Amino acid sequence: MILGLDISTSIIGFTIIDNGMIVKTFAVDLRNKNKYPDLFSKYNQVQGELIDIQREYNIKHIFIEQSLQMFRSGFSSAKTLSTLSSFNGVVTYLCYRELGIKAEHISASSARKSCGITVPKGKKAKQVVVEFLLDKEPKFVVEYTKSGNLKPKYYDIADSIVIAKAGHALVEQRKNIST
């Protein structure tokens, strides 16, 4: 089984797949400042989720979306990128500590390419991924807000599905090379 993670300090998407098929998807919303006042409380929540996964599933591989590596004007600030990179590193370590697996990082663009997802110029990648999965993945079911917008967690779940499926493709490719 493969665990795919889309990590941010606000919502983390989790996907578990077996033989390329989705077993479970969920998200952990870390935006509640009262419940998660600092990064340490967020780390503890993620650790608890990983312990639960370890008890229930026989995870053999973990793939994590690589955090952004460069500043882009109009997007995240340098401070945000630094915090996200640190958070990603701690979650990567927690995966190793709790599941005994060294997680591998995959860039979002490589993962999308591996899944056959092309983002046209001017389109938002997250929206394209959601539309692709709604069209191609029957187990990807979403909910909308009262005003008709997609609930935010589904963008993170969608990204975790793409990471898990790209990870599965890598594992299969390695099997074929070694045989």
PDB file of N, CA and C in Angstrom, residues 8-95:
ATOM      1  N   SER A   8       0.350  21.010   3.824  1.00  0.00           N
ATOM      2  CA  SER A   8       0.429  22.454   4.044  1.00  0.00           C
ATOM      3  C   SER A   8       0.163  22.671   5.522  1.00  0.00           C
ATOM      4  N   THR A   9       0.385  23.867   5.988  1.00  0.00           N
ATOM      5  CA  THR A   9       0.153  24.139   7.409  1.00  0.00           C
ATOM      6  C   THR A   9      -1.324  24.404   7.688  1.00  0.00           C
ATOM      7  N   SER A  10      -2.159  24.430   6.645  1.00  0.00           N
ATOM      8  CA  SER A  10      -3.585  24.667   6.858  1.00  0.00           C
ATOM      9  C   SER A  10      -4.429  23.405   6.688  1.00  0.00           C
ATOM     10  N   ILE A  11      -4.211  22.641   5.616  1.00  0.00           N
ATOM     11  CA  ILE A  11      -4.942  21.403   5.383  1.00  0.00           C
ATOM     12  C   ILE A  11      -3.976  20.391   4.790  1.00  0.00           C
ATOM     13  N   ILE A  12      -4.026  19.165   5.303  1.00  0.00           N
ATOM     14  CA  ILE A  12      -3.201  18.088   4.760  1.00  0.00           C
ATOM     15  C   ILE A  12      -4.119  17.044   4.136  1.00  0.00           C
ATOM     16  N   GLY A  13      -3.847  16.712   2.876  1.00  0.00           N
ATOM     17  CA  GLY A  13      -4.591  15.662   2.191  1.00  0.00           C
ATOM     18  C   GLY A  13      -3.859  14.340   2.311  1.00  0.00           C
ATOM     19  N   PHE A  14      -4.616  13.278   2.598  1.00  0.00           N
ATOM     20  CA  PHE A  14      -4.081  11.923   2.739  1.00  0.00           C
ATOM     21  C   PHE A  14      -4.783  11.015   1.733  1.00  0.00           C
ATOM     22  N   THR A  15      -4.023  10.173   1.049  1.00  0.00           N
ATOM     23  CA  THR A  15      -4.597   9.142   0.194  1.00  0.00           C
ATOM     24  C   THR A  15      -3.832   7.849   0.410  1.00  0.00           C
ATOM     25  N   ILE A  16      -4.594   6.773   0.578  1.00  0.00           N
ATOM     26  CA  ILE A  16      -4.011   5.432   0.668  1.00  0.00           C
ATOM     27  C   ILE A  16      -4.490   4.674  -0.560  1.00  0.00           C
ATOM     28  N   ILE A  17      -3.538   4.103  -1.304  1.00  0.00           N
ATOM     29  CA  ILE A  17      -3.902   3.300  -2.465  1.00  0.00           C
ATOM     30  C   ILE A  17      -3.259   1.920  -2.350  1.00  0.00           C
ATOM     31  N   ASP A  18      -3.897   0.967  -2.990  1.00  0.00           N
ATOM     32  CA  ASP A  18      -3.382  -0.398  -3.055  1.00  0.00           C
ATOM     33  C   ASP A  18      -3.540  -0.862  -4.503  1.00  0.00           C
ATOM     34  N   ASN A  19      -2.453  -1.304  -5.092  1.00  0.00           N
ATOM     35  CA  ASN A  19      -2.461  -1.722  -6.504  1.00  0.00           C
ATOM     36  C   ASN A  19      -3.047  -0.642  -7.416  1.00  0.00           C
ATOM     37  N   GLY A  20      -2.758   0.607  -7.115  1.00  0.00           N
ATOM     38  CA  GLY A  20      -3.201   1.718  -7.941  1.00  0.00           C
ATOM     39  C   GLY A  20      -4.633   2.166  -7.701  1.00  0.00           C
ATOM     40  N   MET A  21      -5.338   1.476  -6.810  1.00  0.00           N
ATOM     41  CA  MET A  21      -6.739   1.803  -6.538  1.00  0.00           C
ATOM     42  C   MET A  21      -6.872   2.517  -5.187  1.00  0.00           C
ATOM     43  N   ILE A  22      -7.725   3.515  -5.139  1.00  0.00           N
ATOM     44  CA  ILE A  22      -7.929   4.263  -3.902  1.00  0.00           C
ATOM     45  C   ILE A  22      -8.605   3.388  -2.851  1.00  0.00           C
ATOM     46  N   VAL A  23      -7.990   3.344  -1.682  1.00  0.00           N
ATOM     47  CA  VAL A  23      -8.556   2.633  -0.533  1.00  0.00           C
ATOM     48  C   VAL A  23      -9.250   3.635   0.387  1.00  0.00           C
ATOM     49  N   LYS A  24      -8.574   4.761   0.623  1.00  0.00           N
ATOM     50  CA  LYS A  24      -9.128   5.766   1.526  1.00  0.00           C
ATOM     51  C   LYS A  24      -8.531   7.126   1.201  1.00  0.00           C
ATOM     52  N   THR A  25      -9.356   8.164   1.305  1.00  0.00           N
ATOM     53  CA  THR A  25      -8.871   9.548   1.216  1.00  0.00           C
ATOM     54  C   THR A  25      -9.495  10.326   2.369  1.00  0.00           C
ATOM     55  N   PHE A  26      -8.739  11.274   2.876  1.00  0.00           N
ATOM     56  CA  PHE A  26      -9.279  12.183   3.883  1.00  0.00           C
ATOM     57  C   PHE A  26      -8.355  13.378   4.004  1.00  0.00           C
ATOM     58  N   ALA A  27      -8.831  14.382   4.719  1.00  0.00           N
ATOM     59  CA  ALA A  27      -8.023  15.583   4.954  1.00  0.00           C
ATOM     60  C   ALA A  27      -8.109  15.949   6.419  1.00  0.00           C
ATOM     61  N   VAL A  28      -7.036  16.561   6.900  1.00  0.00           N
ATOM     62  CA  VAL A  28      -7.002  17.092   8.262  1.00  0.00           C
ATOM     63  C   VAL A  28      -6.900  18.600   8.143  1.00  0.00           C
ATOM     64  N   ASP A  29      -7.908  19.265   8.682  1.00  0.00           N
ATOM     65  CA  ASP A  29      -7.974  20.717   8.623  1.00  0.00           C
ATOM     66  C   ASP A  29      -7.306  21.288   9.874  1.00  0.00           C
ATOM     67  N   LEU A  30      -6.206  21.994   9.678  1.00  0.00           N
ATOM     68  CA  LEU A  30      -5.402  22.531  10.783  1.00  0.00           C
ATOM     69  C   LEU A  30      -5.588  24.043  10.947  1.00  0.00           C
ATOM     70  N   ARG A  31      -6.643  24.606  10.364  1.00  0.00           N
ATOM     71  CA  ARG A  31      -6.820  26.061  10.369  1.00  0.00           C
ATOM     72  C   ARG A  31      -7.402  26.620  11.659  1.00  0.00           C
ATOM     73  N   ASN A  32      -7.975  25.796  12.516  1.00  0.00           N
ATOM     74  CA  ASN A  32      -8.588  26.278  13.750  1.00  0.00           C
ATOM     75  C   ASN A  32      -7.503  26.723  14.734  1.00  0.00           C
ATOM     76  N   LYS A  33      -7.376  28.042  14.919  1.00  0.00           N
ATOM     77  CA  LYS A  33      -6.301  28.609  15.766  1.00  0.00           C
ATOM     78  C   LYS A  33      -6.465  28.226  17.240  1.00  0.00           C
ATOM     79  N   ASN A  34      -7.700  27.985  17.691  1.00  0.00           N
ATOM     80  CA  ASN A  34      -7.905  27.569  19.086  1.00  0.00           C
ATOM     81  C   ASN A  34      -7.453  26.131  19.305  1.00  0.00           C
ATOM     82  N   LYS A  35      -7.741  25.279  18.335  1.00  0.00           N
ATOM     83  CA  LYS A  35      -7.373  23.863  18.439  1.00  0.00           C
ATOM     84  C   LYS A  35      -5.892  23.638  18.106  1.00  0.00           C
ATOM     85  N   TYR A  36      -5.384  24.420  17.157  1.00  0.00           N
ATOM     86  CA  TYR A  36      -3.991  24.306  16.709  1.00  0.00           C
ATOM     87  C   TYR A  36      -3.327  25.675  16.791  1.00  0.00           C
ATOM     88  N   PRO A  37      -2.955  26.125  17.991  1.00  0.00           N
ATOM     89  CA  PRO A  37      -2.418  27.481  18.146  1.00  0.00           C
ATOM     90  C   PRO A  37      -1.001  27.663  17.601  1.00  0.00           C
ATOM     91  N   ASP A  38      -0.287  26.543  17.377  1.00  0.00           N
ATOM     92  CA  ASP A  38       1.096  26.646  16.908  1.00  0.00           C
ATOM     93  C   ASP A  38       1.451  25.415  16.081  1.00  0.00           C
ATOM     94  N   LEU A  39       2.645  25.451  15.511  1.00  0.00           N
ATOM     95  CA  LEU A  39       3.084  24.322  14.680  1.00  0.00           C
ATOM     96  C   LEU A  39       3.204  23.029  15.479  1.00  0.00           C
ATOM     97  N   PHE A  40       3.545  23.112  16.749  1.00  0.00           N
ATOM     98  CA  PHE A  40       3.726  21.907  17.552  1.00  0.00           C
ATOM     99  C   PHE A  40       2.413  21.148  17.727  1.00  0.00           C
ATOM    100  N   SER A  41       1.318  21.871  17.910  1.00  0.00           N
ATOM    101  CA  SER A  41       0.021  21.209  18.032  1.00  0.00           C
ATOM    102  C   SER A  41      -0.381  20.578  16.689  1.00  0.00           C
ATOM    103  N   LYS A  42       0.028  21.203  15.601  1.00  0.00           N
ATOM    104  CA  LYS A  42      -0.231  20.628  14.276  1.00  0.00           C
ATOM    105  C   LYS A  42       0.596  19.365  14.074  1.00  0.00           C
ATOM    106  N   TYR A  43       1.859  19.395  14.497  1.00  0.00           N
ATOM    107  CA  TYR A  43       2.707  18.204  14.401  1.00  0.00           C
ATOM    108  C   TYR A  43       2.083  17.048  15.176  1.00  0.00           C
ATOM    109  N   ASN A  44       1.589  17.333  16.377  1.00  0.00           N
ATOM    110  CA  ASN A  44       0.979  16.286  17.203  1.00  0.00           C
ATOM    111  C   ASN A  44      -0.233  15.673  16.515  1.00  0.00           C
ATOM    112  N   GLN A  45      -1.038  16.500  15.861  1.00  0.00           N
ATOM    113  CA  GLN A  45      -2.209  15.988  15.147  1.00  0.00           C
ATOM    114  C   GLN A  45      -1.785  15.080  14.001  1.00  0.00           C
ATOM    115  N   VAL A  46      -0.800  15.505  13.235  1.00  0.00           N
ATOM    116  CA  VAL A  46      -0.309  14.696  12.116  1.00  0.00           C
ATOM    117  C   VAL A  46       0.266  13.384  12.643  1.00  0.00           C
ATOM    118  N   GLN A  47       1.023  13.455  13.725  1.00  0.00           N
ATOM    119  CA  GLN A  47       1.587  12.243  14.320  1.00  0.00           C
ATOM    120  C   GLN A  47       0.469  11.263  14.683  1.00  0.00           C
ATOM    121  N   GLY A  48      -0.599  11.755  15.283  1.00  0.00           N
ATOM    122  CA  GLY A  48      -1.734  10.902  15.639  1.00  0.00           C
ATOM    123  C   GLY A  48      -2.370  10.255  14.418  1.00  0.00           C
ATOM    124  N   GLU A  49      -2.500  11.022  13.351  1.00  0.00           N
ATOM    125  CA  GLU A  49      -3.071  10.470  12.108  1.00  0.00           C
ATOM    126  C   GLU A  49      -2.175   9.364  11.552  1.00  0.00           C
ATOM    127  N   LEU A  50      -0.861   9.583  11.593  1.00  0.00           N
ATOM    128  CA  LEU A  50       0.072   8.574  11.087  1.00  0.00           C
ATOM    129  C   LEU A  50       0.037   7.304  11.937  1.00  0.00           C
ATOM    130  N   ILE A  51      -0.095   7.453  13.235  1.00  0.00           N
ATOM    131  CA  ILE A  51      -0.202   6.288  14.117  1.00  0.00           C
ATOM    132  C   ILE A  51      -1.463   5.488  13.768  1.00  0.00           C
ATOM    133  N   ASP A  52      -2.574   6.194  13.549  1.00  0.00           N
ATOM    134  CA  ASP A  52      -3.821   5.519  13.166  1.00  0.00           C
ATOM    135  C   ASP A  52      -3.664   4.782  11.837  1.00  0.00           C
ATOM    136  N   ILE A  53      -3.021   5.419  10.870  1.00  0.00           N
ATOM    137  CA  ILE A  53      -2.791   4.785   9.562  1.00  0.00           C
ATOM    138  C   ILE A  53      -1.936   3.545   9.728  1.00  0.00           C
ATOM    139  N   GLN A  54      -0.892   3.657  10.544  1.00  0.00           N
ATOM    140  CA  GLN A  54       0.022   2.533  10.757  1.00  0.00           C
ATOM    141  C   GLN A  54      -0.701   1.338  11.371  1.00  0.00           C
ATOM    142  N   ARG A  55      -1.648   1.597  12.269  1.00  0.00           N
ATOM    143  CA  ARG A  55      -2.415   0.519  12.910  1.00  0.00           C
ATOM    144  C   ARG A  55      -3.339  -0.184  11.927  1.00  0.00           C
ATOM    145  N   GLU A  56      -3.896   0.578  10.987  1.00  0.00           N
ATOM    146  CA  GLU A  56      -4.951   0.048  10.126  1.00  0.00           C
ATOM    147  C   GLU A  56      -4.478  -0.454   8.763  1.00  0.00           C
ATOM    148  N   TYR A  57      -3.380   0.084   8.250  1.00  0.00           N
ATOM    149  CA  TYR A  57      -2.954  -0.231   6.890  1.00  0.00           C
ATOM    150  C   TYR A  57      -1.500  -0.691   6.859  1.00  0.00           C
ATOM    151  N   ASN A  58      -1.190  -1.513   5.888  1.00  0.00           N
ATOM    152  CA  ASN A  58       0.167  -2.025   5.712  1.00  0.00           C
ATOM    153  C   ASN A  58       0.887  -1.163   4.659  1.00  0.00           C
ATOM    154  N   ILE A  59       1.247   0.034   5.067  1.00  0.00           N
ATOM    155  CA  ILE A  59       1.897   0.984   4.153  1.00  0.00           C
ATOM    156  C   ILE A  59       3.327   0.529   3.881  1.00  0.00           C
ATOM    157  N   LYS A  60       3.684   0.488   2.612  1.00  0.00           N
ATOM    158  CA  LYS A  60       5.036   0.100   2.199  1.00  0.00           C
ATOM    159  C   LYS A  60       5.838   1.273   1.637  1.00  0.00           C
ATOM    160  N   HIS A  61       5.124   2.262   1.103  1.00  0.00           N
ATOM    161  CA  HIS A  61       5.778   3.421   0.482  1.00  0.00           C
ATOM    162  C   HIS A  61       5.001   4.688   0.842  1.00  0.00           C
ATOM    163  N   ILE A  62       5.735   5.771   1.016  1.00  0.00           N
ATOM    164  CA  ILE A  62       5.117   7.072   1.273  1.00  0.00           C
ATOM    165  C   ILE A  62       5.682   8.074   0.266  1.00  0.00           C
ATOM    166  N   PHE A  63       4.772   8.811  -0.359  1.00  0.00           N
ATOM    167  CA  PHE A  63       5.152   9.861  -1.293  1.00  0.00           C
ATOM    168  C   PHE A  63       4.512  11.167  -0.841  1.00  0.00           C
ATOM    169  N   ILE A  64       5.307  12.210  -0.863  1.00  0.00           N
ATOM    170  CA  ILE A  64       4.879  13.522  -0.390  1.00  0.00           C
ATOM    171  C   ILE A  64       5.123  14.544  -1.489  1.00  0.00           C
ATOM    172  N   GLU A  65       4.138  15.442  -1.669  1.00  0.00           N
ATOM    173  CA  GLU A  65       4.341  16.519  -2.637  1.00  0.00           C
ATOM    174  C   GLU A  65       5.477  17.402  -2.156  1.00  0.00           C
ATOM    175  N   GLN A  66       6.442  17.592  -3.019  1.00  0.00           N
ATOM    176  CA  GLN A  66       7.608  18.427  -2.705  1.00  0.00           C
ATOM    177  C   GLN A  66       7.152  19.860  -2.456  1.00  0.00           C
ATOM    178  N   SER A  67       7.673  20.461  -1.391  1.00  0.00           N
ATOM    179  CA  SER A  67       7.288  21.846  -1.101  1.00  0.00           C
ATOM    180  C   SER A  67       7.898  22.772  -2.142  1.00  0.00           C
ATOM    181  N   LEU A  68       7.249  23.920  -2.313  1.00  0.00           N
ATOM    182  CA  LEU A  68       7.744  24.899  -3.277  1.00  0.00           C
ATOM    183  C   LEU A  68       9.175  25.287  -2.926  1.00  0.00           C
ATOM    184  N   GLN A  69      10.007  25.396  -3.936  1.00  0.00           N
ATOM    185  CA  GLN A  69      11.421  25.665  -3.701  1.00  0.00           C
ATOM    186  C   GLN A  69      11.841  27.084  -4.050  1.00  0.00           C
ATOM    187  N   MET A  70      10.942  27.808  -4.726  1.00  0.00           N
ATOM    188  CA  MET A  70      11.370  29.141  -5.134  1.00  0.00           C
ATOM    189  C   MET A  70      10.235  30.149  -4.973  1.00  0.00           C
ATOM    190  N   PHE A  71      10.629  31.354  -4.733  1.00  0.00           N
ATOM    191  CA  PHE A  71       9.694  32.463  -4.566  1.00  0.00           C
ATOM    192  C   PHE A  71       9.164  32.889  -5.928  1.00  0.00           C
ATOM    193  N   ARG A  72       7.840  33.072  -6.004  1.00  0.00           N
ATOM    194  CA  ARG A  72       7.235  33.578  -7.236  1.00  0.00           C
ATOM    195  C   ARG A  72       6.423  34.810  -6.885  1.00  0.00           C
ATOM    196  N   SER A  73       6.690  35.871  -7.574  1.00  0.00           N
ATOM    197  CA  SER A  73       5.996  37.132  -7.327  1.00  0.00           C
ATOM    198  C   SER A  73       4.483  36.937  -7.399  1.00  0.00           C
ATOM    199  N   GLY A  74       3.786  37.485  -6.391  1.00  0.00           N
ATOM    200  CA  GLY A  74       2.335  37.386  -6.365  1.00  0.00           C
ATOM    201  C   GLY A  74       1.825  36.127  -5.681  1.00  0.00           C
ATOM    202  N   PHE A  75       2.718  35.241  -5.294  1.00  0.00           N
ATOM    203  CA  PHE A  75       2.321  34.021  -4.618  1.00  0.00           C
ATOM    204  C   PHE A  75       2.812  34.084  -3.175  1.00  0.00           C
ATOM    205  N   SER A  76       3.228  32.957  -2.628  1.00  0.00           N
ATOM    206  CA  SER A  76       3.641  32.890  -1.231  1.00  0.00           C
ATOM    207  C   SER A  76       4.887  33.715  -0.959  1.00  0.00           C
ATOM    208  N   SER A  77       4.939  34.285   0.253  1.00  0.00           N
ATOM    209  CA  SER A  77       6.105  35.057   0.661  1.00  0.00           C
ATOM    210  C   SER A  77       7.247  34.118   1.024  1.00  0.00           C
ATOM    211  N   ALA A  78       8.430  34.674   1.141  1.00  0.00           N
ATOM    212  CA  ALA A  78       9.598  33.884   1.532  1.00  0.00           C
ATOM    213  C   ALA A  78       9.372  33.245   2.907  1.00  0.00           C
ATOM    214  N   LYS A  79       8.748  33.987   3.820  1.00  0.00           N
ATOM    215  CA  LYS A  79       8.473  33.451   5.157  1.00  0.00           C
ATOM    216  C   LYS A  79       7.520  32.260   5.077  1.00  0.00           C
ATOM    217  N   THR A  80       6.482  32.376   4.257  1.00  0.00           N
ATOM    218  CA  THR A  80       5.521  31.279   4.091  1.00  0.00           C
ATOM    219  C   THR A  80       6.205  30.049   3.505  1.00  0.00           C
ATOM    220  N   LEU A  81       7.040  30.260   2.486  1.00  0.00           N
ATOM    221  CA  LEU A  81       7.759  29.136   1.871  1.00  0.00           C
ATOM    222  C   LEU A  81       8.687  28.461   2.872  1.00  0.00           C
ATOM    223  N   SER A  82       9.342  29.249   3.698  1.00  0.00           N
ATOM    224  CA  SER A  82      10.235  28.703   4.713  1.00  0.00           C
ATOM    225  C   SER A  82       9.464  27.885   5.739  1.00  0.00           C
ATOM    226  N   THR A  83       8.337  28.408   6.210  1.00  0.00           N
ATOM    227  CA  THR A  83       7.510  27.697   7.181  1.00  0.00           C
ATOM    228  C   THR A  83       6.981  26.402   6.576  1.00  0.00           C
ATOM    229  N   LEU A  84       6.499  26.471   5.343  1.00  0.00           N
ATOM    230  CA  LEU A  84       5.977  25.285   4.676  1.00  0.00           C
ATOM    231  C   LEU A  84       7.061  24.228   4.496  1.00  0.00           C
ATOM    232  N   SER A  85       8.245  24.655   4.110  1.00  0.00           N
ATOM    233  CA  SER A  85       9.360  23.724   3.920  1.00  0.00           C
ATOM    234  C   SER A  85       9.736  23.048   5.244  1.00  0.00           C
ATOM    235  N   SER A  86       9.762  23.816   6.314  1.00  0.00           N
ATOM    236  CA  SER A  86      10.057  23.247   7.635  1.00  0.00           C
ATOM    237  C   SER A  86       8.976  22.264   8.056  1.00  0.00           C
ATOM    238  N   PHE A  87       7.719  22.639   7.856  1.00  0.00           N
ATOM    239  CA  PHE A  87       6.594  21.771   8.217  1.00  0.00           C
ATOM    240  C   PHE A  87       6.654  20.476   7.419  1.00  0.00           C
ATOM    241  N   ASN A  88       6.944  20.599   6.129  1.00  0.00           N
ATOM    242  CA  ASN A  88       7.070  19.436   5.256  1.00  0.00           C
ATOM    243  C   ASN A  88       8.173  18.514   5.774  1.00  0.00           C
ATOM    244  N   GLY A  89       9.290  19.092   6.198  1.00  0.00           N
ATOM    245  CA  GLY A  89      10.402  18.300   6.712  1.00  0.00           C
ATOM    246  C   GLY A  89      10.051  17.567   7.986  1.00  0.00           C
ATOM    247  N   VAL A  90       9.344  18.227   8.885  1.00  0.00           N
ATOM    248  CA  VAL A  90       8.954  17.574  10.142  1.00  0.00           C
ATOM    249  C   VAL A  90       7.964  16.451   9.857  1.00  0.00           C
ATOM    250  N   VAL A  91       6.998  16.674   8.967  1.00  0.00           N
ATOM    251  CA  VAL A  91       6.035  15.617   8.641  1.00  0.00           C
ATOM    252  C   VAL A  91       6.748  14.443   7.967  1.00  0.00           C
ATOM    253  N   THR A  92       7.720  14.740   7.121  1.00  0.00           N
ATOM    254  CA  THR A  92       8.523  13.676   6.505  1.00  0.00           C
ATOM    255  C   THR A  92       9.216  12.852   7.580  1.00  0.00           C
ATOM    256  N   TYR A  93       9.781  13.517   8.577  1.00  0.00           N
ATOM    257  CA  TYR A  93      10.424  12.817   9.687  1.00  0.00           C
ATOM    258  C   TYR A  93       9.403  11.999  10.483  1.00  0.00           C
ATOM    259  N   LEU A  94       8.220  12.563  10.740  1.00  0.00           N
ATOM    260  CA  LEU A  94       7.186  11.832  11.484  1.00  0.00           C
ATOM    261  C   LEU A  94       6.771  10.560  10.739  1.00  0.00           C
ATOM    262  N   CYS A  95       6.733  10.626   9.419  1.00  0.00           N
ATOM    263  CA  CYS A  95       6.426   9.427   8.620  1.00  0.00           C
ATOM    264  C   CYS A  95       7.464   8.343   8.891  1.00  0.00           C
TER     265      CYS A  95
END
